[in-house]
Coordinates of C-alpha atoms in Angstrom, one line a residue:
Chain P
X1 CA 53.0 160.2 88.7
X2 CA 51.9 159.3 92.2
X3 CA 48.1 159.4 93.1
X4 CA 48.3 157.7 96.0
X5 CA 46.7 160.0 99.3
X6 CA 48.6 162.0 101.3
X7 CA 47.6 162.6 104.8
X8 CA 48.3 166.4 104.5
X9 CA 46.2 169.8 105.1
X10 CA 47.7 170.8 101.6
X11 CA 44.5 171.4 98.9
X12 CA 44.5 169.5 95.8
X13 CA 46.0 172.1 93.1
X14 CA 46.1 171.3 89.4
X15 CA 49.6 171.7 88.3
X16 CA 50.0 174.2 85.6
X17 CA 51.8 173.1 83.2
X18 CA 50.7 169.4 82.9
X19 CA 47.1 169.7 84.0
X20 CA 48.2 166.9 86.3
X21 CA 45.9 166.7 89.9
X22 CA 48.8 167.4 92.1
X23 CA 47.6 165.9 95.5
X24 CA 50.9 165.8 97.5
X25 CA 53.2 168.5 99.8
X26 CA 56.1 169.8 98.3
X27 CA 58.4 167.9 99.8
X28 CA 58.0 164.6 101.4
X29 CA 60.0 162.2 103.5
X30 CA 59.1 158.9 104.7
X31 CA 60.8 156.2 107.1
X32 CA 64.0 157.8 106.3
X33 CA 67.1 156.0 107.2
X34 CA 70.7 156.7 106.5
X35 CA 74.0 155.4 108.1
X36 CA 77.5 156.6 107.5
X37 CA 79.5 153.1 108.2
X38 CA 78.7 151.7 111.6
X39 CA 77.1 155.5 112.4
X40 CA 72.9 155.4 112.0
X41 CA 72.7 159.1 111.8
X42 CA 68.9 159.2 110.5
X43 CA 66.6 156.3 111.5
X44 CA 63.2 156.8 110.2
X45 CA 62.4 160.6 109.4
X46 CA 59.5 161.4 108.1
X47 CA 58.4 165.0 107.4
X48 CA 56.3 167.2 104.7
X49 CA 56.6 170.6 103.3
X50 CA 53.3 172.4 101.9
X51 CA 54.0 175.1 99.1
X52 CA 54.9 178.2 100.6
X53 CA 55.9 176.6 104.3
X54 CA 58.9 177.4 105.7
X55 CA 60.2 174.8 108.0
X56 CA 63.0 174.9 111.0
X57 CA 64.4 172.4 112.0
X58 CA 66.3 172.5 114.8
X59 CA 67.9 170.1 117.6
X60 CA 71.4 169.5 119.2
X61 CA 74.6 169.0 117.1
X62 CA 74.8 165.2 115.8
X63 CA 71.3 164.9 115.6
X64 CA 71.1 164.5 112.1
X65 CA 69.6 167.6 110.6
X66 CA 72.3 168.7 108.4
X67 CA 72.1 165.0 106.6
X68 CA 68.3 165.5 106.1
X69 CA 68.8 168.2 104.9
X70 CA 71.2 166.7 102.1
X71 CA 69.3 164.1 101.4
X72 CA 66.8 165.9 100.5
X73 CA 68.9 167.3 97.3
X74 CA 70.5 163.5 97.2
X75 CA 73.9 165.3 98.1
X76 CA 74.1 162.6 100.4
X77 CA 72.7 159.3 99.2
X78 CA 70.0 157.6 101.5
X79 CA 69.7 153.7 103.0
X80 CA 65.7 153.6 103.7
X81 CA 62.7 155.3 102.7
X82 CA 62.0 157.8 100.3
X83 CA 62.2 161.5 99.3
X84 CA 59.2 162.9 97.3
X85 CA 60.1 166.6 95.5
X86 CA 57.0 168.1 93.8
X87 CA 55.7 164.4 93.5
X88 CA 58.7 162.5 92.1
X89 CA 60.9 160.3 93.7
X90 CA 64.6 162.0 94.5
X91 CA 67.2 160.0 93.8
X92 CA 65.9 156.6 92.4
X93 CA 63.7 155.7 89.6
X94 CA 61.5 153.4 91.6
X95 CA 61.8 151.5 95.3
X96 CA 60.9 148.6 96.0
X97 CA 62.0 147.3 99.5
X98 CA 65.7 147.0 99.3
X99 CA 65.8 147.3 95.4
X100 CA 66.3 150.5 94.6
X101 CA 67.2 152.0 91.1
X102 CA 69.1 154.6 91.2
X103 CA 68.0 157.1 88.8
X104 CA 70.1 159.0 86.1
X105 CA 72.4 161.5 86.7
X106 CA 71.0 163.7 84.5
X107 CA 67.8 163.8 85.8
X108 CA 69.0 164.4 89.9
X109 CA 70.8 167.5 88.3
X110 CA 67.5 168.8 86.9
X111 CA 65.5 168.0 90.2
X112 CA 68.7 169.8 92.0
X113 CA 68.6 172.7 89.6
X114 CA 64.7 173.9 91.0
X115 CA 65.8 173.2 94.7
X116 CA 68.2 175.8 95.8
X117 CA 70.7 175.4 98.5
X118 CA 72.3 177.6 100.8
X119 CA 75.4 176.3 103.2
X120 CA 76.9 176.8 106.2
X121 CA 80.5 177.5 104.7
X122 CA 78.3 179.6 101.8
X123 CA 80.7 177.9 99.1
X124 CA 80.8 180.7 96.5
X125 CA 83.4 179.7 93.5
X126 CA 86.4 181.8 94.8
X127 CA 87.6 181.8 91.0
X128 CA 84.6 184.0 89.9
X129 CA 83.3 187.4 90.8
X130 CA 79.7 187.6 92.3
X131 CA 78.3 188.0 89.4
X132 CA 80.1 185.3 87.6
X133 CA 78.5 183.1 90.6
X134 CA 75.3 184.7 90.3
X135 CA 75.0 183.6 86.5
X136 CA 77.3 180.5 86.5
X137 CA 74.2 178.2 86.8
X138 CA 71.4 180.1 84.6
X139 CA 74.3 180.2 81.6
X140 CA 75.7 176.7 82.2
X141 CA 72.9 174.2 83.4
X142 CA 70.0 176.2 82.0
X143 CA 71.7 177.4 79.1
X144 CA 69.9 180.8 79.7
X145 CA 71.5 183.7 77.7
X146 CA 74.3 185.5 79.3
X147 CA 72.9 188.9 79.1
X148 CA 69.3 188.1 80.2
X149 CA 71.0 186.0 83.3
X150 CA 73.3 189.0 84.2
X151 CA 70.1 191.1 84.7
X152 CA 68.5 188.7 86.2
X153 CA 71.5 189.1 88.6
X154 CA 72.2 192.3 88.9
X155 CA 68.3 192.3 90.2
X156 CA 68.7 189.8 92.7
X157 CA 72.2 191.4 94.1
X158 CA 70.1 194.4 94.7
X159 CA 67.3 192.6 96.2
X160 CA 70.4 190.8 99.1
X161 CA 71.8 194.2 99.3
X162 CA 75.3 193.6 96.9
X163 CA 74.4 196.0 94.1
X164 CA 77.6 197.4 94.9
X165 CA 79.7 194.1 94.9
X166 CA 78.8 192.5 91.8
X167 CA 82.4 192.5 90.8
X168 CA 84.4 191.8 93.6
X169 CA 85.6 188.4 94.2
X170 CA 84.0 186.6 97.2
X171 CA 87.4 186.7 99.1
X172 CA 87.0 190.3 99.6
X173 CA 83.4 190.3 101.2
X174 CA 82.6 190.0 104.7
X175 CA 80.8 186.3 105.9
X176 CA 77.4 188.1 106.0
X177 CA 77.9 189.7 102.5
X178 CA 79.4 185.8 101.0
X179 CA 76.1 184.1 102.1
X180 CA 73.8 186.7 100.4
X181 CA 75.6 186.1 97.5
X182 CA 75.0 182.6 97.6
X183 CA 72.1 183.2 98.7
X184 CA 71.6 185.4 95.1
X185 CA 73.2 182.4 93.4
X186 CA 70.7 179.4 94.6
X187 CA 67.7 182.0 93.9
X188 CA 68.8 182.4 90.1
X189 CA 68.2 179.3 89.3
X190 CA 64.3 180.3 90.0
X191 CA 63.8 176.9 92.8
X192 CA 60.5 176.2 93.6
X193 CA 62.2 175.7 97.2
X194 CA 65.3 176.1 99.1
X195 CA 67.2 174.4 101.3
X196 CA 69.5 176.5 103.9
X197 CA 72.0 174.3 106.0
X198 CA 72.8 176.0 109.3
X199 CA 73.2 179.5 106.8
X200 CA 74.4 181.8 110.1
X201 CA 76.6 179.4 111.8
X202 CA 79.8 180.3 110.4
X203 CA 78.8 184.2 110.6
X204 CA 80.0 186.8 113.4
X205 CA 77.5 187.4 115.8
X206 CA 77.4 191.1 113.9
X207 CA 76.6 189.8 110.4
X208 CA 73.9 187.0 111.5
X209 CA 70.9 189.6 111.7
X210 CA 71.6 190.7 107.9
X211 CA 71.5 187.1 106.3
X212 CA 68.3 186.5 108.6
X213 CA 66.8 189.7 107.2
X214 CA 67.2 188.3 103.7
X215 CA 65.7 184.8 104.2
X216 CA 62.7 186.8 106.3
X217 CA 62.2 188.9 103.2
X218 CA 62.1 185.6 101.0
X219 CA 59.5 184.0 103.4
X220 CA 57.5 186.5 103.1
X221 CA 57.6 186.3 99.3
X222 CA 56.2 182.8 99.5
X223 CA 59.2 181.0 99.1
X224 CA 59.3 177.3 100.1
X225 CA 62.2 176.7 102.7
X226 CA 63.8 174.4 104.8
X227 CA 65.8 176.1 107.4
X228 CA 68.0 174.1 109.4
X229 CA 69.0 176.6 112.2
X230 CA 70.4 177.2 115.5
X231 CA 68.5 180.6 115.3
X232 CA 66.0 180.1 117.9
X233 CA 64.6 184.0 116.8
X234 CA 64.5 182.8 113.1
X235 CA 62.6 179.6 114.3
X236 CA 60.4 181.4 116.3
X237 CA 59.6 184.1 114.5
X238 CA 59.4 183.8 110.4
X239 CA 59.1 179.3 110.3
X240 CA 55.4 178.0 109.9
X241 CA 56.5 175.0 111.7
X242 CA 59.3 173.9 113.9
X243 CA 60.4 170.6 113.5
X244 CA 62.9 169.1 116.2
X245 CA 65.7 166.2 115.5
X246 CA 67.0 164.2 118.6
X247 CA 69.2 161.3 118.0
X248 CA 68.2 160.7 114.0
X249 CA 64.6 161.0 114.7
X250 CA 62.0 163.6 114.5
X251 CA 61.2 164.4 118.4
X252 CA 58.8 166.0 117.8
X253 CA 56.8 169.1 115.8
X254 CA 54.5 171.8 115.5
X255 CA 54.0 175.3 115.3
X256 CA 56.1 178.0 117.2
X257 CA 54.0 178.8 119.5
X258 CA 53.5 175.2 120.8
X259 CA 57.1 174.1 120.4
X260 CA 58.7 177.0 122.3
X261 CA 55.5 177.6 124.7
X262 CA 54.9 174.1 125.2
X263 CA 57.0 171.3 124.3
X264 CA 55.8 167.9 124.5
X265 CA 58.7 166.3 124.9
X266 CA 61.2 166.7 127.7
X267 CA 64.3 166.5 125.9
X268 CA 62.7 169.7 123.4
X269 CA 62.1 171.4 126.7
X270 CA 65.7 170.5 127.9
X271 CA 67.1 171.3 124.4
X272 CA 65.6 174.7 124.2
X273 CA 66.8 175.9 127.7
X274 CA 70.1 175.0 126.7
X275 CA 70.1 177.0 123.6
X276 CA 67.7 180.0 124.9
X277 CA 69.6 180.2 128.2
X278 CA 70.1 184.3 128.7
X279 CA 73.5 184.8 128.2
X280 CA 74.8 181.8 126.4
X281 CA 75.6 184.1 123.2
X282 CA 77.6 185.9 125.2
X283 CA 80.9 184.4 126.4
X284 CA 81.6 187.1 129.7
X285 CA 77.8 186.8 130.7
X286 CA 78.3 183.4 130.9
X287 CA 81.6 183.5 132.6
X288 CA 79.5 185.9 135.5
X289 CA 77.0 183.5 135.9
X290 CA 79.2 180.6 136.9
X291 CA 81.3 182.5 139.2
X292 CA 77.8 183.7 140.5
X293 CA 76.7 180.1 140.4
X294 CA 79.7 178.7 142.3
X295 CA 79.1 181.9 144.7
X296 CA 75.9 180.4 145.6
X297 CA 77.4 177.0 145.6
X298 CA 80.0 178.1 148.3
X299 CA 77.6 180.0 150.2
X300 CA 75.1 177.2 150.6
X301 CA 78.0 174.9 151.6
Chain X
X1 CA 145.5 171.0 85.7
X2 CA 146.7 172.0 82.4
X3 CA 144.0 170.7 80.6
X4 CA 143.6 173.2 77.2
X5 CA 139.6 173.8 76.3
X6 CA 138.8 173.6 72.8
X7 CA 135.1 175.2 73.0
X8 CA 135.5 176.2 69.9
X9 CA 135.0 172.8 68.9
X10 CA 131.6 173.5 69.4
X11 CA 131.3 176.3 66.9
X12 CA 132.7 173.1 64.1
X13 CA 129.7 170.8 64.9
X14 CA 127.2 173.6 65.9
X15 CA 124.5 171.8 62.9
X16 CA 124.8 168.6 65.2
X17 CA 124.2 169.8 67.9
X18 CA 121.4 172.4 66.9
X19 CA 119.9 169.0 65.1
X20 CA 119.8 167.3 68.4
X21 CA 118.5 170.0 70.3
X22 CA 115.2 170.1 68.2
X23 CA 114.7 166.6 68.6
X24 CA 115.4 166.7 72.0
X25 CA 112.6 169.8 71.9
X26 CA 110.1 167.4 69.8
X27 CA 110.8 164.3 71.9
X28 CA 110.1 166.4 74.9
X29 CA 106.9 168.1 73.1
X30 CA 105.4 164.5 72.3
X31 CA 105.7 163.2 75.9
X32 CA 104.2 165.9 77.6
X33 CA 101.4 165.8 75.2
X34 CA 100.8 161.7 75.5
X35 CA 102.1 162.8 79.4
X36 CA 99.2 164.9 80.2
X37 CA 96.6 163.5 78.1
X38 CA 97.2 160.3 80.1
X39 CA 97.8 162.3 83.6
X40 CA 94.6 164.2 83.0
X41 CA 92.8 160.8 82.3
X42 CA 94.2 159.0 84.9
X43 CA 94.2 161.5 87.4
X44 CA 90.2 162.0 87.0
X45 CA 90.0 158.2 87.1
X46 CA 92.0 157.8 90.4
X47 CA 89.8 161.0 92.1
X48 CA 86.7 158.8 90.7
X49 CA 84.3 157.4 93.4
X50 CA 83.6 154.0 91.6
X51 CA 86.3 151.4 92.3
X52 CA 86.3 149.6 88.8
X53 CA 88.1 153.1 87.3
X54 CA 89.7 154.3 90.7
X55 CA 91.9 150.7 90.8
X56 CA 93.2 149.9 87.3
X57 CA 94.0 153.9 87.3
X58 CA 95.9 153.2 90.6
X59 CA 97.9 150.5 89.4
X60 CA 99.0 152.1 86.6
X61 CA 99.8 155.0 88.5
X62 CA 101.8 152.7 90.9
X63 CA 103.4 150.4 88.5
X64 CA 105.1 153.2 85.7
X65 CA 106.3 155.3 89.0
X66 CA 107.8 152.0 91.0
X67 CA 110.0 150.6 87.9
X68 CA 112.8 153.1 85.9
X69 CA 112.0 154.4 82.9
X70 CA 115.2 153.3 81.4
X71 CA 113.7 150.0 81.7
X72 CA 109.8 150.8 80.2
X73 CA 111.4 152.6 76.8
X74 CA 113.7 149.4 76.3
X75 CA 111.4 147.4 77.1
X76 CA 108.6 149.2 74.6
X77 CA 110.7 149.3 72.0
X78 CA 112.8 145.9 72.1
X79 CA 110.0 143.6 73.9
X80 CA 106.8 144.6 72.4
X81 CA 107.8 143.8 68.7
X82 CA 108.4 140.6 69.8
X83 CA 105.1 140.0 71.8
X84 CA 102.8 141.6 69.1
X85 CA 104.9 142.2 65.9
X86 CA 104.1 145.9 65.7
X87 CA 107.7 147.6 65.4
X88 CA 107.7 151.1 65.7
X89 CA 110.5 153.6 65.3
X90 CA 112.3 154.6 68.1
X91 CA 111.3 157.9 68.6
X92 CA 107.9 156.9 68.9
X93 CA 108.6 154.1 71.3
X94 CA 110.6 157.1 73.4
X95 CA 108.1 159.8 73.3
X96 CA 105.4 156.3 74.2
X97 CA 107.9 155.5 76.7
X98 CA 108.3 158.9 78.7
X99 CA 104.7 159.3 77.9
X100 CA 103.5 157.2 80.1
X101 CA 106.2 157.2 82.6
X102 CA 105.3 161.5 83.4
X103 CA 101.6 160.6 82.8
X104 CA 101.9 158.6 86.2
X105 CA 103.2 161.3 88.0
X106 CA 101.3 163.8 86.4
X107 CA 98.3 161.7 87.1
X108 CA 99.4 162.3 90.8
X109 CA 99.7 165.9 90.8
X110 CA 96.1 166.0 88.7
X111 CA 94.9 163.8 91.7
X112 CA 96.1 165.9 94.7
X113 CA 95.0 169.4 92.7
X114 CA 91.4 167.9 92.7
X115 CA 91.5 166.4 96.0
X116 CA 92.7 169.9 97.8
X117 CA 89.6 171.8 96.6
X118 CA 87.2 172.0 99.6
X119 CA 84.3 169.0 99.0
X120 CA 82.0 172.2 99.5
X121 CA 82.6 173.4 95.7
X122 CA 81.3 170.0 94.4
X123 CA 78.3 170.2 96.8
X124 CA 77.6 173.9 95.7
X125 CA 77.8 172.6 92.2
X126 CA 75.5 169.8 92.1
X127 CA 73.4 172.0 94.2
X128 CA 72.6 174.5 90.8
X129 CA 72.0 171.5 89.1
X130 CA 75.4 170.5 87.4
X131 CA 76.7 167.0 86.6
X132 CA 80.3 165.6 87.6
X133 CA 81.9 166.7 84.8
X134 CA 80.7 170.1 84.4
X135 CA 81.6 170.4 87.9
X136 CA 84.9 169.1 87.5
X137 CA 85.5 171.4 84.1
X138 CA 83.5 174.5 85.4
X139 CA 84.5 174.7 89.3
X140 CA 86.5 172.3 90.7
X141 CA 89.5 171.8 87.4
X142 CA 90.1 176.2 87.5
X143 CA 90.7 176.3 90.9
X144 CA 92.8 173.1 91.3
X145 CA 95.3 174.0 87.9
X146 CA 96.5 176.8 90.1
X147 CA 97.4 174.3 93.2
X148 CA 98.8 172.0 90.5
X149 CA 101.1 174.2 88.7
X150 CA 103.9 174.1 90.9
X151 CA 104.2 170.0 91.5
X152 CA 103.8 170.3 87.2
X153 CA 106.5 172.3 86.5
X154 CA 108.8 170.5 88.5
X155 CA 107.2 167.2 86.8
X156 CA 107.9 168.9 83.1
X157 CA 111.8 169.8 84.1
X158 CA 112.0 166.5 85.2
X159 CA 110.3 165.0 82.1
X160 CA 113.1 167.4 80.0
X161 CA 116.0 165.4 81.7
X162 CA 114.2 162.4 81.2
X163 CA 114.3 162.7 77.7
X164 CA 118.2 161.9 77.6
X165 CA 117.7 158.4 77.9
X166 CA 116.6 158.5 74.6
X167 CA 119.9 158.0 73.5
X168 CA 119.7 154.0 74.6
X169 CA 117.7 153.3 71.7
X170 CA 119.4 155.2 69.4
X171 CA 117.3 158.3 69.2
X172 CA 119.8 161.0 68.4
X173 CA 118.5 163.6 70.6
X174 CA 121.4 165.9 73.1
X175 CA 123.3 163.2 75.1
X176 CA 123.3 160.7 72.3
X177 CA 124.4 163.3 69.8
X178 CA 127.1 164.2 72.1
X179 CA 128.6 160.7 72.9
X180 CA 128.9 160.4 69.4
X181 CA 130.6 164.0 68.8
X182 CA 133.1 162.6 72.0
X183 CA 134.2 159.2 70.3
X184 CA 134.3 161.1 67.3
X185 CA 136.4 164.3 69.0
X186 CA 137.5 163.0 72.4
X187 CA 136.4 166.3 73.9
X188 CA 133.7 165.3 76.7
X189 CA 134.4 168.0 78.8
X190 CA 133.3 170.8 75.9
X191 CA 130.5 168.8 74.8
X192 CA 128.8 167.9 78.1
X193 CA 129.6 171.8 79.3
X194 CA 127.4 172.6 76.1
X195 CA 125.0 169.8 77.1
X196 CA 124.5 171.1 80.5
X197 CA 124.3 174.4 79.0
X198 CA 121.7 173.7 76.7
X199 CA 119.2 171.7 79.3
X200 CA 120.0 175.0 81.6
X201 CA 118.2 177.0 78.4
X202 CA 115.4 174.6 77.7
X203 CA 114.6 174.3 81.7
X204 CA 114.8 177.6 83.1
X205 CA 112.4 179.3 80.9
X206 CA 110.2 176.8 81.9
X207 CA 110.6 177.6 85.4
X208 CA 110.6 181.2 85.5
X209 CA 107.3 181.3 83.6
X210 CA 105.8 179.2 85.9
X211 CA 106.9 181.1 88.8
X212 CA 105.7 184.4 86.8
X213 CA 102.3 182.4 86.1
X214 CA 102.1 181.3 90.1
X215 CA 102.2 184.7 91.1
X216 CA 99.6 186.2 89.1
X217 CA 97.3 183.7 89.9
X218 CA 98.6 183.8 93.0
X219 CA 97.2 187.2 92.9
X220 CA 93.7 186.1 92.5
X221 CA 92.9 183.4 94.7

């Protein structure tokens, strides 16, 4: 176990089960580096989620979120640095500059299994009903009894709104109804955090505020999230902290308050009118304001 | 033409013929089974992210589909007595030889069914905590046997046809049972009109099931 001190505001808790002090955030990155070929996509990330936090992260495309994100599940393996989960080392068995033991397969699956994830294309099984999705990893990975899992189910459809749709196949639900289903299928596993990758960008501007009301409601609950988003609202609003990415590095973070009131860093400042910009949703406003734009242009001239 | 048909010919060596139809039906039985035990294998080997299974997989894939099959059942059952001194009868060496012949190109269709599923399935997979091959046999296998079943079908006719060159090593499945019937008779015309006849029977249930099959998964995808 590590005992080594963390520089965190977290308290020391004694974990439950193993009466182990538990000094360390929930999750944990440090000098994080990944490349894909001759593409350094993350170079040195660190970060740390307290129990209970919910984190944004947010930044311009290509800046490496979505890939921290991964690694954080070791979907995508990582180059440099490490990845704590509740205390343990994701990934390896032990690092030691640049020898690095992987760790078994088995064991990534159950460190997987208690971090739920939530993606942009939602990824339901198309091959199984909602419920079938709902159950498929409580019946198969934790071996849980079918019946007990289906009511577990059947409870968290109702909670994401799909009482109705626990037997429909995911090809016959609208965007906004697929990713509350997954979102229903990462919480059955019972995660002691979850992971969302960019959960509203493949939604109709329509459907975004009903997937947003569900992850509110889960924040509230206490849940432990990552939230990589390009929901400035969400950010805003429901995250504890807001964490901006820049180029494969952490620009900067903070609360809400300070990182929409008062960035530090230009390029936040410069990101966030970009993306706030009134308007930008909205393809004819947009339109207006450059004709008004080159109106002005034409009149100065 | 005044060529005078003598089906009834037929009806005289109908036991021959029926004989050589059910060891056409076994011959083709054991080399889809050794076929798609060996395409399943190699298929999940060549879809593998480790080199050390990906390439042997890939050369075996490549070598059985880039030389004849003629050539791999003669030369399993006439050349590998003589390199190891295990003869084995020439069914065996037939249903070894079209075995792994179709298990290359079934290995292909396995590989392309797996490789069209969207990467996103595997991720949502590991993400609830399952290994690569409960992935593979829960979520990524069910949804690619329905991509695969087309390209398969045509593979198993093909494999059916296949099976007549069984005859050059004496196995006395259709074609060979019929050359002999026609040196015997000297009635080819009848005989390969039955032979053709009989492949139409074996093959077309095949296909129409499949197509049935096709479209009532086709239904649910």
């Amino acid at each position: 176990m590590n005992t080594e001190h963390m520089k965190t505001g977290c308290m020391k808790t004694e974990h439950p089960k193993t009466g182990r002090m538990s000094s360390g955030p929930m999750i944990e990155v440090r000098g994080l580096h990944k490349s894909f070929g001759t593409a350094h996509v993350l170079r040195g990330v660190d970060l740390s989620v307290a129990a209970g936090e919910v984190l944004a992260v947010i930044g311009p495309s290509g800046s490496g979120k979505s890939t921290l994100l991964r690694c954080l599940n070791f979907l995508e393996e990582y180059d440099q640095g490490e990845v704590r989960f509740e205390d343990r080392l994701v990934g390896y068995r032990s690092i030691h500059g640049a020898d690095r033991r992987r760790d078994t397969e088995a064991s990534i699956a159950v460190m997987r299994a208690r971090l739920g994830m939530v993606f942009q294309g939602f990824n339901l099984f198309p091959h199984k009903t909602v419920l079938q999705n709902v159950i498929e990893g409580p019946v198969v990975v934790q071996r849980r009894p079918r019946a007990e899992a289906a009511d577990q189910a059947r409870a968290l459809l109702q909670k994401v709104g799909l009482a109705d749709k626990a037997d429909a196949y995911p090809d016959r639900l609208s965007g906004g109804q697929q990713q509350r289903a997954a979102i229903a299928r990462a919480l059955a596993m019972q995660p002691r955090a979850m992971l969302f990758d960019e959960p509203t960008s493949a939604l109709d501007p329509e459907l975004v505020g009903e997937v947003l009301e569900v992850m509110q409601d889960l924040a509230a609950d206490g849940m432990t999230m990552v939230v990589v988003t390009h929901e400035m609202g969400f950010a805003r609003e429901v995250a504890d902290r807001v964490l901006v990415m820049d180029q494969g590095r952490v620009l900067e973070e903070g609360p809400p308050e300070t990182i929409f009131g008062h960035p530090r860093e230009a390029r936040t400042a410069e990101f966030l009118r970009r993306v706030t910009h009134p308007g930008i949703a909205d393809a004819a406003a947009r339109r207006r304001l450059r004709h008004a734009e080159d109106a002005i242009g034409s009149a100065a001239v | 033409m005044n060529y005078h048909w003598h089906f009834e010919i037929l009806w005289t060596y109908r036991f021959a013929l029926l004989r050589a139809a059910q060891i056409t039906f076994w011959l083709t039985l054991f080399s889809l089974a050794i076929g798609i035990a060996m395409g399943l294998t190699f298929g999940l080997l060549r879809s593998s992210r480790n080199g050390f299974l990906r390439v042997p997989a890939g050369i075996y894939v490549e070598f059985f589909r880039s030389t004849p099959s003629l050539v791999q059942i003669v030369w399993i059952y006439y050349a590998l007595p003589v390199l190891t001194g295990v003869q084995m009868g020439n069914m065996t060496a037939a249903s070894i030889g079209f075995g792994l012949h179709s298990g290359a190109y079934f290995a292909e269709t396995f590989r392309g069914g797996i490789a069209s599923i969207h990467r996103g399935q595997f991720d949502a997979a590991r993400a609830i905590g399952m290994r690569y091959g409960t992935a593979m046999r829960r979520i990524i296998l069910p949804q690619a046997y329905r991509r695969m079943l087309p390209p398969f079908i045509n593979e198993v006719a093909n494999l059916i046809k296949l099976t007549t060159l069984g005859s050059t090593i004496a196995v006395s499945e259709l074609l060979h049972t019929a050359d002999s019937l026609i040196s015997e008779t000297y009635r080819p015309l009848e005989f390969y009109t039955a032979l053709a006849l009989a492949f139409f029977l074996f093959i077309f249930p095949v296909i129409w099931l499949a197509q049935r099959l096709e479209h009532m998964l086709g239904a649910r995808s």
